[in-house]
Amino acid sequence: MSLRIPGVPKLTSRAARYRAFDLLATLVAVVRPDGAVLFANSALEDAIGTSRRTIEGTSFIDFFTEPDVLRNALDGAHGNVFAALRYEAWVKRANQDSFPVHVIVAQTDRRSEIVVELLPLEQQVKQDREERLIDQAQANKELIRNLAHEIKNPLGGIRGAAQLLQMEVESRDLIEYTQVIIHEADRLQTLVDRLLAPHRRPHVVGDVNIHEVCERVRSLIVAEFPRGLRVVRDYDTSIPEFRGDREQLIQAVLNITHNAAQALSERIAEGDGQIVLRTRIARQITFGKQRYRLALELHVIDNGPGVPDSIKDRIFYPLVSGREGGSGLGLTLAQTFVQQHHGLIECDSVPGRTDFKLLIPLP
């Protein structure tokens, strides 16, 4: 794909100054004005599928499907025509298709060195989506808390007035009406208590084994759906324990898995419903604007009809449900519990396969 340029060492002491770029999630190369690579960070190495030693000392221009554009950009930066230039391009990678990137070419404090930063467009879309999820969850939390408190006080007054009224009336029909009021007030009180649950209960931190969490959830689901549903384990047993709230994580995974089981009602009736609980280690992953060396990936995958298109972008909103009679709180609470562990829940759904992925940083 590229040829090594004679006279350029694989790594110089000058390039060692840029080792801090290895901490970045974006792809970074430090190059000479002629395009020779002085340094490539680990994110670039992973994205291109070529080792750092192979990249350094070669012409970075050759990694692009339209090399002349980068060549002209490097000439402009070296000639002080601009301080920074942005454009979109396609980058080649070993034994794979090229991928689209947003390129930023910027000057440094040394005329002999130019920084080229690449932002994969799919990564940018993913980061934007994650930021929206985090902002949305924070807004939901404030809305739920305020709304629940506003509802709770008048609800208590309604229930109390109905009880007093029931003590005064003698007609059986009228007593039935007051009992309806009391029953509905209690039902709404239960709903409010569920809304406030994540904010009331203290965060109890201890050592958590994610497979114990999965096994607890699996046993509960199998007990509720004993026929027609197969719950498959696909565990990476090398995943270490981490500090967290075990009960909150059980509730989060249970909410997602229970939703999946309910969405599978037709397939369960036919005897071929399936849910997969899959655990994996993710390395050098970025979410919530932070980069983590290791993270837990827990997938809850079902073979149901998929999330309706009408609510795909709103499934983590409170009171949004794709099921008749659903409260629309299960996924909202699950997202809240996972975010209290500095994590995030994502959903990828098409007919026949829905994948809820929980990401939680590991130490």
mmCIF file of C-alpha atoms in Angstrom:
data_model
loop_
_atom_site.group_PDB
_atom_site.id
_atom_site.type_symbol
_atom_site.label_atom_id
_atom_site.label_comp_id
_atom_site.label_asym_id
_atom_site.label_seq_id
_atom_site.Cartn_x
_atom_site.Cartn_y
_atom_site.Cartn_z
ATOM 1 C CA MET A 1 0.000 0.000 0.000
ATOM 2 C CA SER A 2 2.890 2.380 0.699
ATOM 3 C CA LEU A 3 6.656 2.451 0.305
ATOM 4 C CA ARG A 4 9.154 3.363 2.960
ATOM 5 C CA ILE A 5 10.955 6.634 2.268
ATOM 6 C CA PRO A 6 14.765 6.289 2.409
ATOM 7 C CA GLY A 7 16.478 8.186 5.188
ATOM 8 C CA VAL A 8 13.442 8.404 7.493
ATOM 9 C CA PRO A 9 13.913 6.370 10.705
ATOM 10 C CA LYS A 10 11.033 4.388 12.123
ATOM 11 C CA LEU A 11 10.997 6.357 15.358
ATOM 12 C CA THR A 12 13.048 9.362 16.316
ATOM 13 C CA SER A 13 13.448 11.088 19.654
ATOM 14 C CA ARG A 14 11.528 13.964 18.092
ATOM 15 C CA ALA A 15 8.574 11.642 17.428
ATOM 16 C CA ALA A 16 8.670 10.383 21.024
ATOM 17 C CA ARG A 17 7.326 13.810 22.087
ATOM 18 C CA TYR A 18 4.013 12.872 20.521
ATOM 19 C CA ARG A 19 3.413 9.736 22.565
ATOM 20 C CA ALA A 20 0.612 11.620 24.388
ATOM 21 C CA PHE A 21 -1.415 11.263 21.189
ATOM 22 C CA ASP A 22 -1.799 7.572 22.110
ATOM 23 C CA LEU A 23 -4.302 8.683 24.757
ATOM 24 C CA LEU A 24 -6.625 10.124 22.105
ATOM 25 C CA ALA A 25 -9.500 8.264 20.473
ATOM 26 C CA THR A 26 -9.028 10.159 17.208
ATOM 27 C CA LEU A 27 -6.513 9.022 14.590
ATOM 28 C CA VAL A 28 -3.367 11.155 14.574
ATOM 29 C CA ALA A 29 -0.228 11.189 12.441
ATOM 30 C CA VAL A 30 2.686 13.607 12.683
ATOM 31 C CA VAL A 31 4.246 13.987 9.240
ATOM 32 C CA ARG A 32 6.948 15.915 7.421
ATOM 33 C CA PRO A 33 5.898 18.432 4.745
ATOM 34 C CA ASP A 34 6.605 15.747 2.106
ATOM 35 C CA GLY A 35 4.171 13.355 3.855
ATOM 36 C CA ALA A 36 6.699 11.054 5.538
ATOM 37 C CA VAL A 37 5.240 9.749 8.812
ATOM 38 C CA LEU A 38 7.235 10.649 11.912
ATOM 39 C CA PHE A 39 4.660 9.287 14.364
ATOM 40 C CA ALA A 40 1.343 7.377 14.248
ATOM 41 C CA ASN A 41 -0.807 6.962 17.356
ATOM 42 C CA SER A 42 -2.351 3.668 18.458
ATOM 43 C CA ALA A 43 -5.860 4.643 17.316
ATOM 44 C CA LEU A 44 -4.547 5.160 13.761
ATOM 45 C CA GLU A 45 -2.703 1.859 13.938
ATOM 46 C CA ASP A 46 -5.911 0.043 14.959
ATOM 47 C CA ALA A 47 -8.099 1.776 12.357
ATOM 48 C CA ILE A 48 -5.807 1.150 9.392
ATOM 49 C CA GLY A 49 -4.967 -2.378 10.499
ATOM 50 C CA THR A 50 -1.237 -1.812 10.063
ATOM 51 C CA SER A 51 1.394 -1.779 12.780
ATOM 52 C CA ARG A 52 2.929 1.470 13.910
ATOM 53 C CA ARG A 53 6.374 0.312 12.796
ATOM 54 C CA THR A 54 5.067 -0.224 9.280
ATOM 55 C CA ILE A 55 3.324 3.163 9.124
ATOM 56 C CA GLU A 56 6.179 5.259 10.507
ATOM 57 C CA GLY A 57 8.721 6.178 7.868
ATOM 58 C CA THR A 58 6.294 5.681 4.960
ATOM 59 C CA SER A 59 4.397 8.309 2.969
ATOM 60 C CA PHE A 60 1.079 9.076 4.656
ATOM 61 C CA ILE A 61 -0.159 10.447 1.345
ATOM 62 C CA ASP A 62 -0.264 6.899 -0.050
ATOM 63 C CA PHE A 63 -2.858 5.862 2.528
ATOM 64 C CA PHE A 64 -5.509 8.056 0.867
ATOM 65 C CA THR A 65 -7.608 7.182 -2.165
ATOM 66 C CA GLU A 66 -7.039 10.754 -3.468
ATOM 67 C CA PRO A 67 -3.427 11.465 -2.431
ATOM 68 C CA ASP A 68 -3.115 14.794 -4.271
ATOM 69 C CA VAL A 69 -5.579 16.479 -1.922
ATOM 70 C CA LEU A 70 -3.458 15.708 1.136
ATOM 71 C CA ARG A 71 -0.266 16.603 -0.759
ATOM 72 C CA ASN A 72 -1.673 20.056 -1.542
ATOM 73 C CA ALA A 73 -2.867 20.455 2.058
ATOM 74 C CA LEU A 74 0.610 19.658 3.409
ATOM 75 C CA ASP A 75 2.162 22.148 0.978
ATOM 76 C CA GLY A 76 -0.282 24.802 2.173
ATOM 77 C CA ALA A 77 0.434 24.129 5.841
ATOM 78 C CA HIS A 78 4.205 24.167 5.270
ATOM 79 C CA GLY A 79 3.945 27.383 3.274
ATOM 80 C CA ASN A 80 1.925 29.026 6.071
ATOM 81 C CA VAL A 81 -1.034 29.487 3.718
ATOM 82 C CA PHE A 82 -3.349 28.427 6.567
ATOM 83 C CA ALA A 83 -3.088 27.375 10.211
ATOM 84 C CA ALA A 84 -5.569 24.506 9.812
ATOM 85 C CA LEU A 85 -7.515 22.947 6.956
ATOM 86 C CA ARG A 86 -10.495 20.581 7.080
ATOM 87 C CA TYR A 87 -11.859 18.334 4.353
ATOM 88 C CA GLU A 88 -13.367 14.885 3.868
ATOM 89 C CA ALA A 89 -11.546 11.927 2.337
ATOM 90 C CA TRP A 90 -11.299 8.133 2.156
ATOM 91 C CA VAL A 91 -8.501 6.197 3.846
ATOM 92 C CA LYS A 92 -7.217 2.777 2.749
ATOM 93 C CA ARG A 93 -6.714 -0.018 5.256
ATOM 94 C CA ALA A 94 -5.063 -3.419 5.090
ATOM 95 C CA ASN A 95 -7.208 -6.134 3.491
ATOM 96 C CA GLN A 96 -10.403 -4.150 4.046
ATOM 97 C CA ASP A 97 -12.534 -1.556 2.327
ATOM 98 C CA SER A 98 -11.583 2.108 2.575
ATOM 99 C CA PHE A 99 -13.440 4.174 5.160
ATOM 100 C CA PRO A 100 -14.589 7.829 5.178
ATOM 101 C CA VAL A 101 -12.897 10.360 7.462
ATOM 102 C CA HIS A 102 -12.941 14.038 8.270
ATOM 103 C CA VAL A 103 -9.336 15.270 7.874
ATOM 104 C CA ILE A 104 -7.803 18.123 9.862
ATOM 105 C CA VAL A 105 -4.351 19.298 8.734
ATOM 106 C CA ALA A 106 -2.761 21.658 11.257
ATOM 107 C CA GLN A 107 0.554 23.409 11.737
ATOM 108 C CA THR A 108 2.709 22.824 14.797
ATOM 109 C CA ASP A 109 5.323 25.021 16.438
ATOM 110 C CA ARG A 110 7.929 23.399 14.165
ATOM 111 C CA ARG A 111 7.874 23.995 10.414
ATOM 112 C CA SER A 112 9.264 20.526 9.776
ATOM 113 C CA GLU A 113 6.273 18.806 11.435
ATOM 114 C CA ILE A 114 2.565 18.828 10.549
ATOM 115 C CA VAL A 115 -0.246 17.130 12.467
ATOM 116 C CA VAL A 116 -2.877 15.259 10.467
ATOM 117 C CA GLU A 117 -5.957 14.266 12.504
ATOM 118 C CA LEU A 118 -8.585 11.887 11.123
ATOM 119 C CA LEU A 119 -12.116 11.615 12.479
ATOM 120 C CA PRO A 120 -13.884 8.504 11.122
ATOM 121 C CA LEU A 121 -17.325 9.672 10.063
ATOM 122 C CA GLU A 122 -19.091 6.609 11.505
ATOM 123 C CA GLN A 123 -17.288 7.259 14.800
ATOM 124 C CA GLN A 124 -18.443 10.866 14.747
ATOM 125 C CA VAL A 125 -22.037 9.749 14.193
ATOM 126 C CA LYS A 126 -21.708 7.245 17.051
ATOM 127 C CA GLN A 127 -20.243 9.874 19.375
ATOM 128 C CA ASP A 128 -23.035 12.311 18.537
ATOM 129 C CA ARG A 129 -25.620 9.618 19.261
ATOM 130 C CA GLU A 130 -23.999 8.780 22.618
ATOM 131 C CA GLU A 131 -23.900 12.438 23.606
ATOM 132 C CA ARG A 132 -27.596 12.747 22.772
ATOM 133 C CA LEU A 133 -28.370 9.686 24.911
ATOM 134 C CA ILE A 134 -26.466 11.109 27.873
ATOM 135 C CA ASP A 135 -28.076 14.545 27.566
ATOM 136 C CA GLN A 136 -31.479 12.937 27.113
ATOM 137 C CA ALA A 137 -31.047 10.756 30.207
ATOM 138 C CA GLN A 138 -30.061 13.763 32.307
ATOM 139 C CA ALA A 139 -33.089 15.714 31.102
ATOM 140 C CA ASN A 140 -35.316 12.693 31.765
ATOM 141 C CA LYS A 141 -33.960 12.406 35.294
ATOM 142 C CA GLU A 142 -34.787 16.017 36.115
ATOM 143 C CA LEU A 143 -38.206 15.803 34.461
ATOM 144 C CA ILE A 144 -39.119 12.602 36.290
ATOM 145 C CA ARG A 145 -37.978 13.884 39.656
ATOM 146 C CA ASN A 146 -39.849 17.180 39.357
ATOM 147 C CA LEU A 147 -42.973 15.643 37.867
ATOM 148 C CA ALA A 148 -43.139 12.886 40.476
ATOM 149 C CA HIS A 149 -42.915 15.347 43.341
ATOM 150 C CA GLU A 150 -45.575 17.569 41.760
ATOM 151 C CA ILE A 151 -47.933 14.613 41.411
ATOM 152 C CA LYS A 152 -47.314 13.078 44.822
ATOM 153 C CA ASN A 153 -48.742 15.808 47.052
ATOM 154 C CA PRO A 154 -52.135 16.303 45.330
ATOM 155 C CA LEU A 155 -52.400 12.538 44.932
ATOM 156 C CA GLY A 156 -52.223 12.081 48.692
ATOM 157 C CA GLY A 157 -54.910 14.717 49.127
ATOM 158 C CA ILE A 158 -57.209 13.009 46.608
ATOM 159 C CA ARG A 159 -56.813 9.644 48.316
ATOM 160 C CA GLY A 160 -57.387 11.108 51.781
ATOM 161 C CA ALA A 161 -60.511 12.968 50.654
ATOM 162 C CA ALA A 162 -61.886 9.784 49.070
ATOM 163 C CA GLN A 163 -61.341 7.852 52.306
ATOM 164 C CA LEU A 164 -63.148 10.516 54.330
ATOM 165 C CA LEU A 165 -65.976 10.575 51.813
ATOM 166 C CA GLN A 166 -66.287 6.791 51.978
ATOM 167 C CA MET A 167 -66.774 6.988 55.739
ATOM 168 C CA GLU A 168 -69.682 9.436 55.299
ATOM 169 C CA VAL A 169 -71.678 7.822 52.493
ATOM 170 C CA GLU A 170 -74.073 4.904 53.023
ATOM 171 C CA SER A 171 -74.978 3.994 49.445
ATOM 172 C CA ARG A 172 -73.151 0.907 48.202
ATOM 173 C CA ASP A 173 -72.912 2.417 44.708
ATOM 174 C CA LEU A 174 -71.271 5.564 46.040
ATOM 175 C CA ILE A 175 -68.839 3.504 48.135
ATOM 176 C CA GLU A 176 -67.822 1.662 44.958
ATOM 177 C CA TYR A 177 -67.025 5.023 43.359
ATOM 178 C CA THR A 178 -64.853 6.093 46.296
ATOM 179 C CA GLN A 179 -63.072 2.735 46.185
ATOM 180 C CA VAL A 180 -62.298 3.316 42.499
ATOM 181 C CA ILE A 181 -60.774 6.700 43.393
ATOM 182 C CA ILE A 182 -58.665 5.131 46.167
ATOM 183 C CA HIS A 183 -57.576 2.240 43.948
ATOM 184 C CA GLU A 184 -56.530 4.526 41.088
ATOM 185 C CA ALA A 185 -54.743 6.883 43.502
ATOM 186 C CA ASP A 186 -52.789 3.888 44.863
ATOM 187 C CA ARG A 187 -51.932 2.781 41.324
ATOM 188 C CA LEU A 188 -50.594 6.239 40.494
ATOM 189 C CA GLN A 189 -48.682 6.312 43.781
ATOM 190 C CA THR A 190 -46.975 3.043 42.806
ATOM 191 C CA LEU A 191 -46.053 4.574 39.454
ATOM 192 C CA VAL A 192 -44.617 7.664 41.165
ATOM 193 C CA ASP A 193 -42.637 5.485 43.574
ATOM 194 C CA ARG A 194 -41.124 3.629 40.610
ATOM 195 C CA LEU A 195 -40.200 6.932 38.990
ATOM 196 C CA LEU A 196 -38.441 8.103 42.140
ATOM 197 C CA ALA A 197 -36.843 4.746 43.013
ATOM 198 C CA PRO A 198 -33.415 5.385 41.403
ATOM 199 C CA HIS A 199 -33.092 8.732 43.192
ATOM 200 C CA ARG A 200 -34.232 7.552 46.616
ATOM 201 C CA ARG A 201 -32.274 4.359 47.021
ATOM 202 C CA PRO A 202 -28.642 4.800 48.063
ATOM 203 C CA HIS A 203 -25.963 3.571 45.658
ATOM 204 C CA VAL A 204 -24.653 0.422 47.394
ATOM 205 C CA VAL A 205 -21.204 -0.301 46.012
ATOM 206 C CA GLY A 206 -19.525 -3.691 46.224
ATOM 207 C CA ASP A 207 -17.714 -6.258 44.097
ATOM 208 C CA VAL A 208 -19.868 -7.303 41.137
ATOM 209 C CA ASN A 209 -19.509 -10.430 39.021
ATOM 210 C CA ILE A 210 -21.463 -9.681 35.851
ATOM 211 C CA HIS A 211 -22.147 -13.387 35.244
ATOM 212 C CA GLU A 212 -23.829 -13.717 38.628
ATOM 213 C CA VAL A 213 -26.025 -10.808 37.557
ATOM 214 C CA CYS A 214 -26.817 -12.549 34.252
ATOM 215 C CA GLU A 215 -27.567 -15.871 35.941
ATOM 216 C CA ARG A 216 -29.962 -14.193 38.401
ATOM 217 C CA VAL A 217 -31.798 -12.523 35.527
ATOM 218 C CA ARG A 218 -31.829 -15.734 33.503
ATOM 219 C CA SER A 219 -33.394 -17.713 36.353
ATOM 220 C CA LEU A 220 -36.144 -15.113 36.797
ATOM 221 C CA ILE A 221 -36.961 -15.019 33.066
ATOM 222 C CA VAL A 222 -36.966 -18.813 32.701
ATOM 223 C CA ALA A 223 -39.283 -19.094 35.712
ATOM 224 C CA GLU A 224 -41.745 -16.612 34.178
ATOM 225 C CA PHE A 225 -41.496 -18.030 30.631
ATOM 226 C CA PRO A 226 -40.889 -21.766 31.144
ATOM 227 C CA ARG A 227 -41.984 -22.841 27.650
ATOM 228 C CA GLY A 228 -41.209 -21.613 24.164
ATOM 229 C CA LEU A 229 -38.291 -19.354 25.207
ATOM 230 C CA ARG A 230 -34.623 -20.337 25.108
ATOM 231 C CA VAL A 231 -32.179 -18.155 27.056
ATOM 232 C CA VAL A 232 -28.661 -18.737 25.701
ATOM 233 C CA ARG A 233 -25.497 -17.992 27.668
ATOM 234 C CA ASP A 234 -22.492 -16.711 25.732
ATOM 235 C CA TYR A 235 -20.066 -15.566 28.412
ATOM 236 C CA ASP A 236 -16.456 -14.419 28.415
ATOM 237 C CA THR A 237 -15.456 -15.851 31.784
ATOM 238 C CA SER A 238 -12.206 -13.849 31.827
ATOM 239 C CA ILE A 239 -14.099 -10.629 32.625
ATOM 240 C CA PRO A 240 -12.950 -9.432 36.057
ATOM 241 C CA GLU A 241 -15.139 -8.302 38.916
ATOM 242 C CA PHE A 242 -15.678 -4.560 39.248
ATOM 243 C CA ARG A 243 -17.067 -2.150 41.799
ATOM 244 C CA GLY A 244 -20.749 -1.420 41.391
ATOM 245 C CA ASP A 245 -24.280 -1.756 42.748
ATOM 246 C CA ARG A 246 -25.252 -5.371 42.129
ATOM 247 C CA GLU A 247 -28.985 -4.904 42.728
ATOM 248 C CA GLN A 248 -29.183 -1.934 40.388
ATOM 249 C CA LEU A 249 -27.438 -3.876 37.629
ATOM 250 C CA ILE A 250 -29.711 -6.876 38.157
ATOM 251 C CA GLN A 251 -32.722 -4.572 37.810
ATOM 252 C CA ALA A 252 -31.294 -2.913 34.686
ATOM 253 C CA VAL A 253 -30.549 -6.213 32.930
ATOM 254 C CA LEU A 254 -33.872 -7.673 34.093
ATOM 255 C CA ASN A 255 -35.832 -4.716 32.690
ATOM 256 C CA ILE A 256 -34.197 -5.128 29.281
ATOM 257 C CA THR A 257 -34.497 -8.917 29.231
ATOM 258 C CA HIS A 258 -38.098 -8.857 30.415
ATOM 259 C CA ASN A 259 -38.957 -6.347 27.670
ATOM 260 C CA ALA A 260 -37.319 -8.682 25.156
ATOM 261 C CA ALA A 261 -39.323 -11.665 26.427
ATOM 262 C CA GLN A 262 -42.588 -9.737 26.181
ATOM 263 C CA ALA A 263 -41.712 -8.634 22.625
ATOM 264 C CA LEU A 264 -41.213 -12.324 21.778
ATOM 265 C CA SER A 265 -44.767 -13.325 22.709
ATOM 266 C CA GLU A 266 -45.616 -14.580 19.205
ATOM 267 C CA ARG A 267 -42.365 -16.515 18.815
ATOM 268 C CA ILE A 268 -42.747 -17.966 22.320
ATOM 269 C CA ALA A 269 -46.209 -19.169 21.329
ATOM 270 C CA GLU A 270 -44.603 -20.852 18.306
ATOM 271 C CA GLY A 271 -41.889 -22.343 20.517
ATOM 272 C CA ASP A 272 -38.849 -20.632 18.934
ATOM 273 C CA GLY A 273 -38.291 -17.512 21.059
ATOM 274 C CA GLN A 274 -34.637 -16.869 21.907
ATOM 275 C CA ILE A 275 -32.700 -14.409 24.051
ATOM 276 C CA VAL A 276 -28.896 -14.389 24.117
ATOM 277 C CA LEU A 277 -26.971 -12.997 27.084
ATOM 278 C CA ARG A 278 -23.478 -12.264 25.758
ATOM 279 C CA THR A 279 -20.541 -10.737 27.652
ATOM 280 C CA ARG A 280 -17.345 -9.454 26.087
ATOM 281 C CA ILE A 281 -14.375 -7.202 26.862
ATOM 282 C CA ALA A 282 -14.083 -4.042 24.760
ATOM 283 C CA ARG A 283 -10.630 -2.447 24.518
ATOM 284 C CA GLN A 284 -9.696 1.196 23.916
ATOM 285 C CA ILE A 285 -13.316 2.260 23.676
ATOM 286 C CA THR A 286 -14.735 5.761 23.760
ATOM 287 C CA PHE A 287 -18.160 6.710 25.041
ATOM 288 C CA GLY A 288 -19.498 9.667 26.957
ATOM 289 C CA LYS A 289 -16.603 11.796 25.598
ATOM 290 C CA GLN A 290 -14.129 9.636 27.529
ATOM 291 C CA ARG A 291 -11.740 6.930 26.393
ATOM 292 C CA TYR A 292 -11.450 3.762 28.470
ATOM 293 C CA ARG A 293 -8.758 1.134 28.266
ATOM 294 C CA LEU A 294 -11.227 -1.643 29.121
ATOM 295 C CA ALA A 295 -15.006 -1.817 29.256
ATOM 296 C CA LEU A 296 -17.617 -4.489 29.816
ATOM 297 C CA GLU A 297 -19.982 -5.183 26.930
ATOM 298 C CA LEU A 298 -23.166 -6.989 27.914
ATOM 299 C CA HIS A 299 -25.504 -7.770 25.012
ATOM 300 C CA VAL A 300 -29.149 -8.783 25.396
ATOM 301 C CA ILE A 301 -30.138 -10.052 21.947
ATOM 302 C CA ASP A 302 -33.569 -11.348 20.953
ATOM 303 C CA ASN A 303 -35.046 -12.704 17.722
ATOM 304 C CA GLY A 304 -38.273 -10.724 17.997
ATOM 305 C CA PRO A 305 -39.969 -8.288 15.620
ATOM 306 C CA GLY A 306 -37.678 -5.380 16.481
ATOM 307 C CA VAL A 307 -38.341 -1.953 17.939
ATOM 308 C CA PRO A 308 -41.052 -0.065 16.005
ATOM 309 C CA ASP A 309 -39.585 2.668 13.799
ATOM 310 C CA SER A 310 -41.983 5.188 15.336
ATOM 311 C CA ILE A 311 -40.259 4.978 18.748
ATOM 312 C CA LYS A 312 -36.708 3.895 17.859
ATOM 313 C CA ASP A 313 -35.247 7.298 18.718
ATOM 314 C CA ARG A 314 -37.330 7.607 21.894
ATOM 315 C CA ILE A 315 -37.172 4.209 23.560
ATOM 316 C CA PHE A 316 -35.235 5.556 26.562
ATOM 317 C CA TYR A 317 -37.726 8.387 27.107
ATOM 318 C CA PRO A 318 -39.977 7.937 30.153
ATOM 319 C CA LEU A 319 -43.515 6.653 29.491
ATOM 320 C CA VAL A 320 -42.673 5.586 25.910
ATOM 321 C CA SER A 321 -43.635 1.966 25.272
ATOM 322 C CA GLY A 322 -44.033 -0.173 22.186
ATOM 323 C CA ARG A 323 -46.321 -2.595 24.021
ATOM 324 C CA GLU A 324 -50.003 -2.184 24.808
ATOM 325 C CA GLY A 325 -50.355 -1.544 28.531
ATOM 326 C CA GLY A 326 -46.621 -1.013 29.078
ATOM 327 C CA SER A 327 -45.563 1.624 31.609
ATOM 328 C CA GLY A 328 -42.647 2.854 29.484
ATOM 329 C CA LEU A 329 -40.388 3.004 32.549
ATOM 330 C CA GLY A 330 -38.288 -0.159 32.213
ATOM 331 C CA LEU A 331 -35.695 1.149 29.746
ATOM 332 C CA THR A 332 -35.617 4.609 31.327
ATOM 333 C CA LEU A 333 -34.757 3.112 34.713
ATOM 334 C CA ALA A 334 -32.239 0.691 33.152
ATOM 335 C CA GLN A 335 -30.439 3.593 31.445
ATOM 336 C CA THR A 336 -30.408 5.526 34.737
ATOM 337 C CA PHE A 337 -28.939 2.588 36.676
ATOM 338 C CA VAL A 338 -26.226 1.945 34.066
ATOM 339 C CA GLN A 339 -25.311 5.630 33.855
ATOM 340 C CA GLN A 340 -24.844 5.626 37.630
ATOM 341 C CA HIS A 341 -22.011 3.183 36.844
ATOM 342 C CA HIS A 342 -20.589 5.717 34.318
ATOM 343 C CA GLY A 343 -21.889 3.494 31.520
ATOM 344 C CA LEU A 344 -24.387 3.639 28.695
ATOM 345 C CA ILE A 345 -27.026 1.492 26.990
ATOM 346 C CA GLU A 346 -27.303 1.447 23.189
ATOM 347 C CA CYS A 347 -29.847 -0.278 20.980
ATOM 348 C CA ASP A 348 -29.497 -1.686 17.475
ATOM 349 C CA SER A 349 -32.732 -3.166 16.153
ATOM 350 C CA VAL A 350 -33.956 -4.659 12.886
ATOM 351 C CA PRO A 351 -36.813 -7.136 12.355
ATOM 352 C CA GLY A 352 -35.617 -10.499 13.642
ATOM 353 C CA ARG A 353 -32.790 -9.154 15.788
ATOM 354 C CA THR A 354 -32.720 -6.561 18.555
ATOM 355 C CA ASP A 355 -29.460 -5.979 20.436
ATOM 356 C CA PHE A 356 -29.342 -3.916 23.624
ATOM 357 C CA LYS A 357 -25.688 -3.300 24.515
ATOM 358 C CA LEU A 358 -24.679 -2.232 28.023
ATOM 359 C CA LEU A 359 -21.247 -0.599 28.243
ATOM 360 C CA ILE A 360 -19.626 -0.205 31.671
ATOM 361 C CA PRO A 361 -16.000 0.919 32.224
ATOM 362 C CA LEU A 362 -13.717 -1.601 33.927
ATOM 363 C CA PRO A 363 -10.763 -0.728 36.170
#
